[in-house]
Tab-separated table of C-alpha atoms in Angstrom:
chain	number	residue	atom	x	y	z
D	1	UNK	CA	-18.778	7.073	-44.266
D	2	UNK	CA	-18.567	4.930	-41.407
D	3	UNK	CA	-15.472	3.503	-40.483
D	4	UNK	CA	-14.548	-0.304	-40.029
D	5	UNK	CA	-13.264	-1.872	-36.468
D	6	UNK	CA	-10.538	-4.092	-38.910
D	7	UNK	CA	-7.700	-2.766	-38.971
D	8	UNK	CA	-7.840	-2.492	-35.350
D	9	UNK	CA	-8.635	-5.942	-34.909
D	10	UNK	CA	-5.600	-6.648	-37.250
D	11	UNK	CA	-3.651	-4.709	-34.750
D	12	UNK	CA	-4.632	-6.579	-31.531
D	13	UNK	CA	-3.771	-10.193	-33.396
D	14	UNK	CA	-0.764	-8.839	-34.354
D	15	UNK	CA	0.806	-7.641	-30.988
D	16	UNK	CA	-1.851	-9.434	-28.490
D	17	UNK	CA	-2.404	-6.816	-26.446
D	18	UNK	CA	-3.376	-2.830	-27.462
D	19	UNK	CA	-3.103	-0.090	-24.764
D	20	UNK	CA	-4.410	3.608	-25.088
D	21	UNK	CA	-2.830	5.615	-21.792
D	22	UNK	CA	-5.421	8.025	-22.349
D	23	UNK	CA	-8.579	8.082	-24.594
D	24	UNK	CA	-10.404	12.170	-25.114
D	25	UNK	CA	-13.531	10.356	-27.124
D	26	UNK	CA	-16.594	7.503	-26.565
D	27	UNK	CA	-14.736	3.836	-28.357
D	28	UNK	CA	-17.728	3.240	-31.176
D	29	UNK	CA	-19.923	6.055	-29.772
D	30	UNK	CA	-23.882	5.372	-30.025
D	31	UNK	CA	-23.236	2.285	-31.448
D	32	UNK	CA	-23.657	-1.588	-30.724
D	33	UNK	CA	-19.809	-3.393	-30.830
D	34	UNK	CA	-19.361	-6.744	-30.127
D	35	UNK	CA	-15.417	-8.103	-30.324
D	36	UNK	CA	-13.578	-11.299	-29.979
D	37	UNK	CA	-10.910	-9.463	-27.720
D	38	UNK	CA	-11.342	-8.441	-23.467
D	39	UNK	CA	-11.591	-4.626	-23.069
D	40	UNK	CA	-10.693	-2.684	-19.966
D	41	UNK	CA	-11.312	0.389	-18.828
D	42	UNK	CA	-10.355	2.718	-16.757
D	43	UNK	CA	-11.972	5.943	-16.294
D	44	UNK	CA	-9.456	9.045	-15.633
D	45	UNK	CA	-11.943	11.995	-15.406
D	46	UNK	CA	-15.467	12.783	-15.655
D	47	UNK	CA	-18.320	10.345	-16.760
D	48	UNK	CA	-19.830	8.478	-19.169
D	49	UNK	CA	-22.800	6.323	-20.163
D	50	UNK	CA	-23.345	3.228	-21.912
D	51	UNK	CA	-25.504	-0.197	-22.351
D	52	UNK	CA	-23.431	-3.347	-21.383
D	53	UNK	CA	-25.518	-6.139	-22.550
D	54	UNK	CA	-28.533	-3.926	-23.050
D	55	UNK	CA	-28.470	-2.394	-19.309
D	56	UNK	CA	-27.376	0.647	-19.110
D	57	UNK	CA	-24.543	1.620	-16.568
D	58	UNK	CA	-22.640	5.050	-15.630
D	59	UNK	CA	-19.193	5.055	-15.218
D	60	UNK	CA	-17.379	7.627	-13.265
D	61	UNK	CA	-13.935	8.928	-12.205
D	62	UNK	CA	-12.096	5.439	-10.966
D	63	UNK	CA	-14.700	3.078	-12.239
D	64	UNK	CA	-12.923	0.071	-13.977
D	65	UNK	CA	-15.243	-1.707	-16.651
D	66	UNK	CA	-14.328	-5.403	-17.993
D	67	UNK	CA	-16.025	-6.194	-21.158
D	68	UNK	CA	-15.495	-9.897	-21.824
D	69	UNK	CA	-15.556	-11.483	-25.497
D	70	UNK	CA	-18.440	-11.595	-27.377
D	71	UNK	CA	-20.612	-9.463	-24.713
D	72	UNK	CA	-22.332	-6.044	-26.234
D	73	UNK	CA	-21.216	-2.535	-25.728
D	74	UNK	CA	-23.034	0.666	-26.680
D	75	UNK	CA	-21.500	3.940	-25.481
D	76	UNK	CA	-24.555	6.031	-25.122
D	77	UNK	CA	-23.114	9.974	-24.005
D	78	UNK	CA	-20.079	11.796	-21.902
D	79	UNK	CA	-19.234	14.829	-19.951
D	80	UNK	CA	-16.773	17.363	-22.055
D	81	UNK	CA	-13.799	16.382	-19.222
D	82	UNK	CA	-14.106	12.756	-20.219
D	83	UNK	CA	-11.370	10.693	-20.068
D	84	UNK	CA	-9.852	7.033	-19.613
D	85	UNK	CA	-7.509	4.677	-20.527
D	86	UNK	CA	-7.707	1.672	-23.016
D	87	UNK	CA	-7.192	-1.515	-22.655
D	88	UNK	CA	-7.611	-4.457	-25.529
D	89	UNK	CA	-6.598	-8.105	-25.036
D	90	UNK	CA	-6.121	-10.587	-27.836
D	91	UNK	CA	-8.090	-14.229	-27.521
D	92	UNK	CA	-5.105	-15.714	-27.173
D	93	UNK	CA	-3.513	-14.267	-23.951
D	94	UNK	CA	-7.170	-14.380	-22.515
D	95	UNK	CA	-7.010	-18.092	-23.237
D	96	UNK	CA	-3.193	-18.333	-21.457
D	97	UNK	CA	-4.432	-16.198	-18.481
D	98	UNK	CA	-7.067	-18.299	-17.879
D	99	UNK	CA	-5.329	-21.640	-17.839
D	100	UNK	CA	-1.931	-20.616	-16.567
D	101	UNK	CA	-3.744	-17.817	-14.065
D	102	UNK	CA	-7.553	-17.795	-12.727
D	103	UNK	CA	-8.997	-20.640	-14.760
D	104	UNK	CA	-12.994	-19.946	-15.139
D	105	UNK	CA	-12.844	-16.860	-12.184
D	106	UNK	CA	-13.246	-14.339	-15.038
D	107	UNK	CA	-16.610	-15.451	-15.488
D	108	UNK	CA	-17.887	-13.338	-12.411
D	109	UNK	CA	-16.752	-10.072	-14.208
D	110	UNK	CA	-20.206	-10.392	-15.975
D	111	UNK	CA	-22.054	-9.812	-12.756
D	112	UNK	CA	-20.618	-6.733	-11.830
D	113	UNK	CA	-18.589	-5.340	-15.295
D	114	UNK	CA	-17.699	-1.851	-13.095
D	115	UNK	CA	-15.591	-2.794	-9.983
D	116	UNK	CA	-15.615	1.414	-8.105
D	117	UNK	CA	-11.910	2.118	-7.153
D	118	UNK	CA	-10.414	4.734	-4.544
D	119	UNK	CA	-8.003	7.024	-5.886
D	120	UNK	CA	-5.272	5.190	-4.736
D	121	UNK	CA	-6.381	2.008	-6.335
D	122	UNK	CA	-7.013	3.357	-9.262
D	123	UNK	CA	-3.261	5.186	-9.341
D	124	UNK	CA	-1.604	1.614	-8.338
D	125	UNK	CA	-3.479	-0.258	-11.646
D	126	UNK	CA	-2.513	2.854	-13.924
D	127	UNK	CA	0.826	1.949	-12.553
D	128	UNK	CA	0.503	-1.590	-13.603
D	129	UNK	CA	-1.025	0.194	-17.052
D	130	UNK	CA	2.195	2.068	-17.425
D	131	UNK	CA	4.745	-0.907	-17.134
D	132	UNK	CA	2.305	-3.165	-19.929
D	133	UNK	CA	2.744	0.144	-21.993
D	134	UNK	CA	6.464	-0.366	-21.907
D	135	UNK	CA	6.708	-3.968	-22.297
D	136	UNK	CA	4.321	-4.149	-24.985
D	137	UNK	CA	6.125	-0.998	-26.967
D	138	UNK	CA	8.906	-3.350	-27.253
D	139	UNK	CA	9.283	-6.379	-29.814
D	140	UNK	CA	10.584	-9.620	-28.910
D	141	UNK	CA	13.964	-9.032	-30.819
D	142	UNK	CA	14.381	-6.517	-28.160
D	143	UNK	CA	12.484	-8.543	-25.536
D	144	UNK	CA	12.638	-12.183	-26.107
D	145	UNK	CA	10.124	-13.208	-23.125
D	146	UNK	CA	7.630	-10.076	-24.352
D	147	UNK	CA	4.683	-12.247	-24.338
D	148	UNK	CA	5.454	-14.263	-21.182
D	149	UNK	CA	6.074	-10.529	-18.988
D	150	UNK	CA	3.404	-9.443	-20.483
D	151	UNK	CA	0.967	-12.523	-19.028
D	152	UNK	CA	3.233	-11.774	-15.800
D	153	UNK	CA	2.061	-8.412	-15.762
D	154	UNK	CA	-1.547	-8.534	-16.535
D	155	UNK	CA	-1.435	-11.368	-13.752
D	156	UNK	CA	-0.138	-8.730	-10.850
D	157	UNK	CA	-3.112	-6.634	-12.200
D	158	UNK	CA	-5.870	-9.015	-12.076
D	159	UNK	CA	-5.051	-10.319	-8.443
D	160	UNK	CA	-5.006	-6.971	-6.968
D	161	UNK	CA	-8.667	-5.956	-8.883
D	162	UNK	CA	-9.508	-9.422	-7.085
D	163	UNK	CA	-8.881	-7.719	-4.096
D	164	UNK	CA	-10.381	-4.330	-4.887
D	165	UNK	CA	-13.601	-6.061	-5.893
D	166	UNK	CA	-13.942	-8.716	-3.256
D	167	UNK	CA	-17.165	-7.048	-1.152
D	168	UNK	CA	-18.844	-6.016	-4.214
D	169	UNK	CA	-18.462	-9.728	-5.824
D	170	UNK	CA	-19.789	-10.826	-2.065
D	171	UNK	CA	-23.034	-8.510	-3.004
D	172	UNK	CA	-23.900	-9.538	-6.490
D	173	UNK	CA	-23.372	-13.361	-5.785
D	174	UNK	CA	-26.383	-13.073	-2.947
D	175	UNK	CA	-28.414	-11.143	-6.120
D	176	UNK	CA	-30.283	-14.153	-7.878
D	177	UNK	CA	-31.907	-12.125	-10.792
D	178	UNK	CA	-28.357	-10.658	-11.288
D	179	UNK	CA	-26.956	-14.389	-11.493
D	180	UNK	CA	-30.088	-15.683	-13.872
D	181	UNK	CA	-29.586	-12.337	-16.322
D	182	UNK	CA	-25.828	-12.796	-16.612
D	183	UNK	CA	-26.047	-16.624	-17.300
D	184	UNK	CA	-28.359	-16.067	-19.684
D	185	UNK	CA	-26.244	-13.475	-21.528
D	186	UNK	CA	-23.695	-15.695	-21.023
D	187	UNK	CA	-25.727	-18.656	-22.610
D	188	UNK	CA	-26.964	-16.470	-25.635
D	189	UNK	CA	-23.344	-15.624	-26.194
D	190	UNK	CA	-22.216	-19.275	-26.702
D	191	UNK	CA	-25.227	-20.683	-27.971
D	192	UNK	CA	-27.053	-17.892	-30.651
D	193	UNK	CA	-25.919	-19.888	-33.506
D	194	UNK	CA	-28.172	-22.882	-32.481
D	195	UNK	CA	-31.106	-21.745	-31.135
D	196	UNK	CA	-33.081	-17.887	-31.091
D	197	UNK	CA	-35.554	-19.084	-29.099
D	198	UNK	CA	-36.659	-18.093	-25.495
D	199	UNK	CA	-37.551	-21.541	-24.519
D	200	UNK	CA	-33.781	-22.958	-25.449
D	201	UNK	CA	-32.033	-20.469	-22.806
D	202	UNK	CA	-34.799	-21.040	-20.123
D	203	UNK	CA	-34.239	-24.804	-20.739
D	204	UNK	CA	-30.945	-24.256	-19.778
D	205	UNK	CA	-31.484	-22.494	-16.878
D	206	UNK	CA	-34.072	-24.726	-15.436
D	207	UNK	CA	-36.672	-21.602	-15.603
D	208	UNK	CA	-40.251	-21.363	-17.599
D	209	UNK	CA	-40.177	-19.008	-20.452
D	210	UNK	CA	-42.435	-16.739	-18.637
D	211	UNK	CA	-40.318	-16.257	-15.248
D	212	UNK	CA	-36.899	-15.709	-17.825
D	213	UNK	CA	-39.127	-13.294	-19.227
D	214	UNK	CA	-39.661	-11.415	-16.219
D	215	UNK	CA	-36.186	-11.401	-14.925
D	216	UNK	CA	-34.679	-10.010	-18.687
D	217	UNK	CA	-37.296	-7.380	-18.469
D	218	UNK	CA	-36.521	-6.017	-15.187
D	219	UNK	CA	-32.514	-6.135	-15.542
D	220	UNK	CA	-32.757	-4.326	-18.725
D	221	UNK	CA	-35.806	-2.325	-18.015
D	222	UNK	CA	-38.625	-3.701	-20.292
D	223	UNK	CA	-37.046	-5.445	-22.592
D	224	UNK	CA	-38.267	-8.932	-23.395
D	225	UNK	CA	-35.497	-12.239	-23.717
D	226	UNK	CA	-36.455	-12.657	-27.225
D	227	UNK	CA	-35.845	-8.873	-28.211
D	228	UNK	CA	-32.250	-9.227	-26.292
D	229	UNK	CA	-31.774	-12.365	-28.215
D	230	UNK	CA	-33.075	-10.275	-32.100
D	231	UNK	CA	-30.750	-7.014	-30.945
D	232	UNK	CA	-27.471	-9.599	-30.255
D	233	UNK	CA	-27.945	-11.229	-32.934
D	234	UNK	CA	-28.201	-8.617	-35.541
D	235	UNK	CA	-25.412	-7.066	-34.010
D	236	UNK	CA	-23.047	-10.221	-34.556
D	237	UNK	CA	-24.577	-9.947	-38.070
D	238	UNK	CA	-23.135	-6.431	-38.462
D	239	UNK	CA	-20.021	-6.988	-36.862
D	240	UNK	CA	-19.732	-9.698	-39.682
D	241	UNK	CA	-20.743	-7.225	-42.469
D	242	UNK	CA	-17.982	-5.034	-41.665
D	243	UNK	CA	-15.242	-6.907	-40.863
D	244	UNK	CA	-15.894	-9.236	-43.998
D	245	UNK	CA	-16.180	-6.839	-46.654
D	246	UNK	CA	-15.508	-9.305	-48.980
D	247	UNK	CA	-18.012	-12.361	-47.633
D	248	UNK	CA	-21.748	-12.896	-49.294
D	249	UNK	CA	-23.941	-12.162	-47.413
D	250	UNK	CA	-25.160	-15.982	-47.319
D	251	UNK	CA	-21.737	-16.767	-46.447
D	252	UNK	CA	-22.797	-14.236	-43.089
D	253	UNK	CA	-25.859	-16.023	-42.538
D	254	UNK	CA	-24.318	-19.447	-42.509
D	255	UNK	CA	-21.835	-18.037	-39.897
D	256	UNK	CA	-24.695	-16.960	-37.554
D	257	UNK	CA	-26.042	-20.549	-37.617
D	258	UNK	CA	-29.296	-19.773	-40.307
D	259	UNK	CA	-29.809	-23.031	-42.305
D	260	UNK	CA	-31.690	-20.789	-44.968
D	261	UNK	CA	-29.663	-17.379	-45.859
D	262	UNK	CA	-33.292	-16.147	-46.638
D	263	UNK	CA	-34.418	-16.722	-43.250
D	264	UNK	CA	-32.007	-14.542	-42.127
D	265	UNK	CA	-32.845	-11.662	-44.637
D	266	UNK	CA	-36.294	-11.774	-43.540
D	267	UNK	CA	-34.671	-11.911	-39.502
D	268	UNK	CA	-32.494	-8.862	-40.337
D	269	UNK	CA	-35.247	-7.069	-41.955
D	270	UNK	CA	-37.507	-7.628	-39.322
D	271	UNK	CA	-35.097	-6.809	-36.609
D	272	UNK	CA	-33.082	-3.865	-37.822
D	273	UNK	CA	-36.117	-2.354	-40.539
D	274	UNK	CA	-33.515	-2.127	-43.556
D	275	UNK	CA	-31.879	-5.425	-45.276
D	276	UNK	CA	-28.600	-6.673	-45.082
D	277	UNK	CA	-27.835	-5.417	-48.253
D	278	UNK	CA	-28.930	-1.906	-47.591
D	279	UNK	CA	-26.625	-2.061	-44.156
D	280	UNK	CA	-23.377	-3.086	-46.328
D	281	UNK	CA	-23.899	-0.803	-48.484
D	282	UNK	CA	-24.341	1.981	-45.948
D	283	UNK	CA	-20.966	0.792	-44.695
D	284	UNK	CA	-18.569	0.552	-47.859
């Protein structure tokens, strides 16, 4: 029986910020996982593959990965010496980072979500990995200005990747499909619960549906804007089903923005081939 992402959700709320030193197995292997939290990684050894927002990129030894809220991951295969180390960050240091820190900067990690480090890079952020380990492994009885160090800390990390990164931002900011895909992602990811439809995001973007079409399908080889749309949503729709056990599923469909809960049983049906019913029950 599958196993639910909750009570390690529960766990990043609770202490805003969960670090693994060293990970031996794929996070959510072969499947899609979409959270509310920031996830870093770090890769120690070996390689791996996976689809970030339906494009599939390899990560190898030194490759740091930012996943930012709400954006798809699905960890596809590794080699046997795969390794890395785990980062998760809570919504709500995200939120104080980016009004006490870089304000809207983040935003370019969707271009380019692997930034390629040199081993002694990558040793001097696994540094900075180590001293979050020890601040955040203490409580703030012990520490009363936990939270505040730990902001501090994730600070001194993020301006030296800004340095690491700086030629490779340089490249994918002269890349205009790159920019169109990744504010279209970015688009879909705030605005799914209002619209499904091609024509909505190329609105947006000042594009016909037919040139957003061809951009989608080359940045995530063949596949068309309103399959990427169908395969996000769904996936919010699972994400739902799990970590709601308790919620109807019309309850679920009124989260995703579906005016009629039958209208999205027919959309989940038609998307995924089984209903919503048959995937909750396949879960619990």
């Amino acid at each position: 029986m599958p196993t639910s992402n909750e009570p390690l959700l529960q766990s990043i709320e609770q202490s805003d910020i969960l670090i693994v030193r060293k990970m031996q197995h794929l996070f959510n292997f072969n499947e899609d996982f979409v959270f509310p939290h920031t996830i870093l990684t770090l890769i120690l050894s070996g390689s791996a593959r996976a689809m970030y927002d339906m494009r599939v990129i390899t990560h190898q030894k030194n490759d740091l990965t930012i996943i930012l809220p709400g954006h798809i991951m699905h960890p596809m295969d590794c080699t046997d010496d795969f390794t890395y180390a785990l980062l998760f960050i809570s919504p709500k240091m995200l939120d104080d980072l980016r009004f006490h820190i870089f304000s809207h900067d983040h935003e370019k990690f969707n271009y380019a979500p692997i930034c390629s480090l040199t081993d002694g890079q990558a040793a001097h952020l696994l540094n900075i990995v180590d001293q979050l380990v020890v601040i955040a492994n203490h409580t703030e009885k012990e520490l009363p200005h936990r939270y505040q160090t730990l902001l501090a800390q994730l600070a001194v990390g993020y301006e030296f990747l800004n340095y690491y990164r700086r030629d490779q931002d340089r490249q994918w900011a002269e890349n205009r499909h790159a920019d169109i895909f990744n504010r279209f992602c970015d688009l879909v990811v705030k605005h799914y619960r209002e619209s499904r439809e091609v024509k909505y995001y190329a609105d947006l973007l000042n594009l016909t549906p037919k040139y957003l079409s061809k951009v989608i399908r080359t940045a995530t080889n063949g596949l068309s804007p309103v399959k990427w749309i169908e395969q996000y949503v769904t996936t919010q729709a699972k994400h739902l089903i799990e970590a709601r056990p308790t919620q109807t599923l019309q309850e679920t469909a009124y989260m995703l923005g579906f005016t009629e809960p039958t209208s999205f049983y027919r959309y989940f049906k038609r998307t995924t081939g089984i209903t919503a019913k048959q995937y909750r029950d396949s879960r619990f």
